[in-house]
Coordinates of C-alpha atoms in Angstrom, one line a residue:
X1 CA 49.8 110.1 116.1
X2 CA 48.7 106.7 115.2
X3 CA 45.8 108.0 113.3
X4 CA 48.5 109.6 111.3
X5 CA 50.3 106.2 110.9
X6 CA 47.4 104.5 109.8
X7 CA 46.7 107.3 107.4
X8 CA 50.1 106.6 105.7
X9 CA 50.4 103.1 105.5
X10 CA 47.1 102.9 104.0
X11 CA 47.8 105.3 101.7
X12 CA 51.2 104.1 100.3
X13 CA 51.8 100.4 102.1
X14 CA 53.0 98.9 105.1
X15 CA 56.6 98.3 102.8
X16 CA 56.8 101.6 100.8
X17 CA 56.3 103.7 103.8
X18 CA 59.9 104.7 105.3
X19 CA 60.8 106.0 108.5
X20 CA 61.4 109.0 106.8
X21 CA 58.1 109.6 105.4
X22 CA 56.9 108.4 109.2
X23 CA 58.7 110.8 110.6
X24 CA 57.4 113.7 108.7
X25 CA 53.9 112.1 109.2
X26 CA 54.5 111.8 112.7
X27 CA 56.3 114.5 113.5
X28 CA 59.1 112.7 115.4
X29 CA 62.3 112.0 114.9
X30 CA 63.3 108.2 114.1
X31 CA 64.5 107.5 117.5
X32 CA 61.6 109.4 118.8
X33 CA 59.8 106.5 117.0
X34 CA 62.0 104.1 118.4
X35 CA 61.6 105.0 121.9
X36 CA 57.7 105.2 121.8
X37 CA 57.2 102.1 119.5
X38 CA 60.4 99.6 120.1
X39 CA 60.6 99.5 116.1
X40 CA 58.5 99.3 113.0
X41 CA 56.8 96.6 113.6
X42 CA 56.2 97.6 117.1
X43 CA 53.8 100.6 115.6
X44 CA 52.5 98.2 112.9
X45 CA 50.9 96.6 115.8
X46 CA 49.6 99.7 117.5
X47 CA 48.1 100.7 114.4
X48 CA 46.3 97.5 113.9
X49 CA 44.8 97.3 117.1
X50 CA 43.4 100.8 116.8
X51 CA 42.8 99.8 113.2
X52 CA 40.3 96.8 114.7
X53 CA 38.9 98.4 117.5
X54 CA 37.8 101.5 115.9
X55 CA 37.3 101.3 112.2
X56 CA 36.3 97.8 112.1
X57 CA 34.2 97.6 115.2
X58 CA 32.7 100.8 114.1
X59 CA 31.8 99.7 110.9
X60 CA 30.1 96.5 112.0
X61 CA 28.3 98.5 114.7
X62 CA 27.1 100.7 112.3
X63 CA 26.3 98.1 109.5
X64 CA 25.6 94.7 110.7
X65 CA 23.3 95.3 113.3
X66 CA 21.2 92.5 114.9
X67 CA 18.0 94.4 113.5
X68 CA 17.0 95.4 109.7
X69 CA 17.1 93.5 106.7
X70 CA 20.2 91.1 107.4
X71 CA 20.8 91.0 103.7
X72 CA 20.4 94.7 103.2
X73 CA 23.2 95.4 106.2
X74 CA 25.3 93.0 104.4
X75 CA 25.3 95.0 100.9
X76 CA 25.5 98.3 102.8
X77 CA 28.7 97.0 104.7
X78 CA 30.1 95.9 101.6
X79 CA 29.2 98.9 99.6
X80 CA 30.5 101.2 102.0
X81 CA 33.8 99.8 101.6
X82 CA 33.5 100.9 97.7
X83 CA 33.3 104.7 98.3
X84 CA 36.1 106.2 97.3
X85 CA 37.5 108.9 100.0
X86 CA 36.3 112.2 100.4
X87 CA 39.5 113.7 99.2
X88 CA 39.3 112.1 95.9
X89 CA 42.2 110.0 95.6
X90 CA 42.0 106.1 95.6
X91 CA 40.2 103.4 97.3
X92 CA 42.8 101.9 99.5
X93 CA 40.2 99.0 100.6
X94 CA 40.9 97.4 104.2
X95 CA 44.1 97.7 106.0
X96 CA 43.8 94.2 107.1
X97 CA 43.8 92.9 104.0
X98 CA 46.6 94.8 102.9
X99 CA 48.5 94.4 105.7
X100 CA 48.1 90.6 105.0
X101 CA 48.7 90.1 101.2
X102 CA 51.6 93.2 100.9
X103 CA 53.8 92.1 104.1
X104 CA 53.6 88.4 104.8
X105 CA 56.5 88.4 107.1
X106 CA 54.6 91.3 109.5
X107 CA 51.3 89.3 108.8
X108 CA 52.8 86.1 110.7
X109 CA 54.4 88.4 113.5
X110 CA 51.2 90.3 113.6
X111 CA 48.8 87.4 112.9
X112 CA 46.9 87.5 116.2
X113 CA 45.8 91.1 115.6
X114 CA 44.6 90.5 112.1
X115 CA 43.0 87.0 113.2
X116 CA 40.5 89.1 115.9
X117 CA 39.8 91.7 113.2
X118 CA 39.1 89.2 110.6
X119 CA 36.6 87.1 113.0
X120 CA 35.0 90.4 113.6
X121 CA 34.3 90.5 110.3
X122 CA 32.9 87.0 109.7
X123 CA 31.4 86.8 112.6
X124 CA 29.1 89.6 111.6
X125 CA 28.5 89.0 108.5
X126 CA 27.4 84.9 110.7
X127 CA 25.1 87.0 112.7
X128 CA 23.0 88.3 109.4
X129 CA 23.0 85.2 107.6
X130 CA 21.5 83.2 110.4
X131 CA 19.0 85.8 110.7
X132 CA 18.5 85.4 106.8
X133 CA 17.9 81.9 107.0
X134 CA 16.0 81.9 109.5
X135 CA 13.5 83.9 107.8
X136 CA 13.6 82.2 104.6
X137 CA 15.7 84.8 102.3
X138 CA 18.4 82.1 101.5
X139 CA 18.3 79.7 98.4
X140 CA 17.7 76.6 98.6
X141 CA 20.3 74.6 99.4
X142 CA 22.3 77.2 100.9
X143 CA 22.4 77.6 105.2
X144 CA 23.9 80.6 107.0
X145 CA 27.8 79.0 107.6
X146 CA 27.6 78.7 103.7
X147 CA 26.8 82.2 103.0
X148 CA 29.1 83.4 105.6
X149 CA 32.0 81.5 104.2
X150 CA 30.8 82.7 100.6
X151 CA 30.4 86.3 101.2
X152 CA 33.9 86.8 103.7
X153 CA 36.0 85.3 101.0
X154 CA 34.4 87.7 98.3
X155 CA 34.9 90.6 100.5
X156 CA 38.7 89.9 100.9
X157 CA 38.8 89.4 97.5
X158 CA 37.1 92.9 96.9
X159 CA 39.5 94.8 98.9
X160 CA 42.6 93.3 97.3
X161 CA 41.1 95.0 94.2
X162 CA 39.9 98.0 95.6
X163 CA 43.6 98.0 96.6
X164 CA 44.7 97.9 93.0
X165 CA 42.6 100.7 92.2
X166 CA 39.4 98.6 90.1
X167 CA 36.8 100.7 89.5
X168 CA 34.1 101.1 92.6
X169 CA 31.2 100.5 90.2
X170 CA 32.6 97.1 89.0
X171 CA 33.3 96.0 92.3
X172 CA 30.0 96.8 93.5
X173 CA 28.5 94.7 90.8
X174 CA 30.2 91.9 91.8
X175 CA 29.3 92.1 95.4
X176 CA 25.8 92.2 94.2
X177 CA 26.2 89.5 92.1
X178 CA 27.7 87.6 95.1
X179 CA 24.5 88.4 97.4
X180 CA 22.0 87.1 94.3
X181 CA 23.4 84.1 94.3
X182 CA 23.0 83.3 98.2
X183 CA 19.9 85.0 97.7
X184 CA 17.9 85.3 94.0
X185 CA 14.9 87.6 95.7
X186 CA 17.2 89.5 96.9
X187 CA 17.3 93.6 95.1
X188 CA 19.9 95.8 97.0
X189 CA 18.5 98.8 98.3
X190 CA 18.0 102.5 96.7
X191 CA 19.4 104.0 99.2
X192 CA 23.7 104.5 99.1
X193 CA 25.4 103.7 102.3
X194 CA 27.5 107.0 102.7
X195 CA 29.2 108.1 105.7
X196 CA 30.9 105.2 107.8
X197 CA 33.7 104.1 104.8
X198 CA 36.8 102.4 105.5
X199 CA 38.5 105.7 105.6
X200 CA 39.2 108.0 107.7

């Protein structure tokens, strides 16, 4: 049932998405909804936290390990989250982000859920850039908080236009750019990430 949830707020928005359309999502009537949730809100938070726990903390799992080429998992977790969904229809970048940007009411009321997810995030991203500079792959000039700060901000700023429906391969380009200039030796991979996206 929340899987469903997250599904359609992703899809359509935190603020487009009725109770109607929830409740043919969800299969429940609205007080159904009510009852299980306490409101709206109430299963915006739900969502979130299975939103963080799963498809973030999967995805950093997968790629930002603490072994590899650190600057290699950090292109692959960025590219990842430029492959468009199996179905077909739209990148629909990170619910986070959305969440955050579309809603700013729900963001504050919500903030503590998106604040762990977002650490998540930068804290992994942290974890590979220290390894990076320790062996010598950063520019001059440039230390691991640096990049970290760097490549987090061009990541949210990838997934608001993912959100707006920019192409994948111009977004990708960018993030490469972004890596180059923390790192001029730096050549992404041949190899496409594939599998663990940001959707489900």
């Amino acid at each position: 049932m929340v899987d469903r949830a997250m599904r359609a707020f992703w899809r359509r928005g935190w603020s487009a998405t009725s109770i109607r359309e929830l409740e043919s999502e969800l299969e429940l009537k609205a007080p159904s909804i009510y009852r299980r949730f306490g409101s709206k809100d109430g299963l915006a938070r739900v969502v979130l936290e299975q939103y963080v726990d799963q498809v973030i903390g999967r995805r950093i799992e997968r790629y930002l390990p603490a072994d590899g080429d650190p600057l290699d998992n950090v292109w692959r977790f960025l590219d990842s989250a430029l492959v468009p969904p199996a179905d077909g229809d739209r990148l629909t970048g990170c619910l986070l982000t959305a969440t955050a940007t579309e809603h700013p009411a729900l963001a504050a009321e919500l903030d503590d859920v998106m604040a762990r997810g977002f650490a998540m995030i930068r804290d992994g991203f942290a974890a590979q850039f220290e390894r990076a500079a320790a062996a010598g792959q950063l520019a001059p000039g440039v230390d691991a908080g640096s990049a970290t700060v760097s490549v987090d901000l061009a990541f949210q700023g990838l997934m608001v236009h993912a959100r707006r429906s920019a192409p994948a391969t111009e977004l990708a380009e960018h993030a490469r750019t972004v890596l180059r200039s923390i790192a001029p030796d730096w050549n992404p991979p041949s190899t496409s990430s594939g599998g663990c996206t940001f959707h489900q």
